[in-house]
Amino acid sequence: MSKVPAILAEIRPDVDFAATGDFFEEGALDSFDLVTLVAELDRVYGISIDGMDIVPAHFASVASIEALLARYGVAA
């Protein structure tokens, strides 16, 4: 089971991410949350996400986050 929804819930417990289309367009996450999310993903999965990959499109949904993690060899 993916840890991504739990990580998102820790960052913004007030948001229903399952009911949110694009996390940034709909205001569920902001740039500060993105920094926190990247740090937490790095910590939880033992990876280092490259700065070039830290763009809102890669973090717009659970699916896009899991796709990014898969590029780093992580089965989210």
mmCIF file of C-alpha atoms in Angstrom:
data_model
loop_
_atom_site.group_PDB
_atom_site.id
_atom_site.type_symbol
_atom_site.label_atom_id
_atom_site.label_comp_id
_atom_site.label_asym_id
_atom_site.label_seq_id
_atom_site.Cartn_x
_atom_site.Cartn_y
_atom_site.Cartn_z
ATOM 1 C CA MET A 1 0.000 0.000 0.000
ATOM 2 C CA SER A 2 1.248 3.462 -0.899
ATOM 3 C CA LYS A 3 2.555 5.699 1.884
ATOM 4 C CA VAL A 4 1.965 8.827 -0.196
ATOM 5 C CA PRO A 5 -1.603 9.542 1.038
ATOM 6 C CA ALA A 6 -0.453 9.246 4.669
ATOM 7 C CA ILE A 7 2.476 11.593 4.030
ATOM 8 C CA LEU A 8 0.149 14.125 2.426
ATOM 9 C CA ALA A 9 -2.270 13.834 5.366
ATOM 10 C CA GLU A 10 0.583 14.569 7.787
ATOM 11 C CA ILE A 11 1.509 17.710 5.870
ATOM 12 C CA ARG A 12 -2.045 19.027 5.397
ATOM 13 C CA PRO A 13 -4.493 17.099 7.643
ATOM 14 C CA ASP A 14 -7.259 19.568 6.752
ATOM 15 C CA VAL A 15 -7.318 18.557 3.053
ATOM 16 C CA ASP A 16 -9.193 15.651 1.462
ATOM 17 C CA PHE A 17 -6.579 14.720 -1.127
ATOM 18 C CA ALA A 18 -8.732 11.888 -2.494
ATOM 19 C CA ALA A 19 -11.315 14.482 -3.568
ATOM 20 C CA THR A 20 -8.751 16.900 -5.008
ATOM 21 C CA GLY A 21 -7.863 16.885 -8.692
ATOM 22 C CA ASP A 22 -4.681 18.937 -8.989
ATOM 23 C CA PHE A 23 -3.188 19.640 -5.578
ATOM 24 C CA PHE A 24 -1.627 22.968 -6.610
ATOM 25 C CA GLU A 25 -4.333 24.318 -8.915
ATOM 26 C CA GLU A 26 -6.969 23.636 -6.261
ATOM 27 C CA GLY A 27 -4.884 25.101 -3.432
ATOM 28 C CA ALA A 28 -4.430 21.876 -1.473
ATOM 29 C CA LEU A 29 -0.644 22.371 -1.494
ATOM 30 C CA ASP A 30 1.537 25.440 -1.842
ATOM 31 C CA SER A 31 5.257 25.938 -2.453
ATOM 32 C CA PHE A 32 6.096 25.570 1.243
ATOM 33 C CA ASP A 33 4.182 22.295 1.358
ATOM 34 C CA LEU A 34 6.120 21.118 -1.699
ATOM 35 C CA VAL A 35 9.430 21.580 0.106
ATOM 36 C CA THR A 36 8.096 19.652 3.103
ATOM 37 C CA LEU A 37 6.711 16.905 0.869
ATOM 38 C CA VAL A 38 9.999 16.458 -0.998
ATOM 39 C CA ALA A 39 11.936 16.261 2.276
ATOM 40 C CA GLU A 40 9.514 13.715 3.688
ATOM 41 C CA LEU A 41 9.570 11.561 0.533
ATOM 42 C CA ASP A 42 13.376 11.657 0.601
ATOM 43 C CA ARG A 43 13.353 10.580 4.253
ATOM 44 C CA VAL A 44 10.681 7.875 4.012
ATOM 45 C CA TYR A 45 11.964 6.292 0.804
ATOM 46 C CA GLY A 46 15.697 6.898 1.291
ATOM 47 C CA ILE A 47 16.076 8.776 -1.977
ATOM 48 C CA SER A 48 17.207 12.216 -3.080
ATOM 49 C CA ILE A 49 14.839 13.841 -5.545
ATOM 50 C CA ASP A 50 16.789 15.903 -8.070
ATOM 51 C CA GLY A 51 16.063 19.625 -8.140
ATOM 52 C CA MET A 52 15.081 19.398 -11.809
ATOM 53 C CA ASP A 53 12.253 17.052 -10.800
ATOM 54 C CA ILE A 54 10.845 19.389 -8.159
ATOM 55 C CA VAL A 55 8.097 20.961 -10.233
ATOM 56 C CA PRO A 56 4.393 21.131 -9.355
ATOM 57 C CA ALA A 57 3.411 18.792 -12.205
ATOM 58 C CA HIS A 58 5.281 15.923 -10.520
ATOM 59 C CA PHE A 59 3.398 16.509 -7.264
ATOM 60 C CA ALA A 60 -0.087 17.362 -8.563
ATOM 61 C CA SER A 61 -1.719 14.068 -7.546
ATOM 62 C CA VAL A 62 -0.974 10.835 -5.733
ATOM 63 C CA ALA A 63 -0.536 9.159 -9.132
ATOM 64 C CA SER A 64 1.989 11.742 -10.341
ATOM 65 C CA ILE A 65 3.956 11.487 -7.083
ATOM 66 C CA GLU A 66 3.996 7.686 -7.351
ATOM 67 C CA ALA A 67 5.137 7.947 -10.985
ATOM 68 C CA LEU A 68 8.008 10.199 -9.911
ATOM 69 C CA LEU A 69 8.968 7.774 -7.151
ATOM 70 C CA ALA A 70 8.927 4.926 -9.671
ATOM 71 C CA ARG A 71 11.489 6.845 -11.744
ATOM 72 C CA TYR A 72 13.725 6.701 -8.677
ATOM 73 C CA GLY A 73 13.217 2.943 -8.389
ATOM 74 C CA VAL A 74 10.731 3.175 -5.517
ATOM 75 C CA ALA A 75 7.596 1.077 -5.430
ATOM 76 C CA ALA A 76 5.381 3.529 -3.579
#
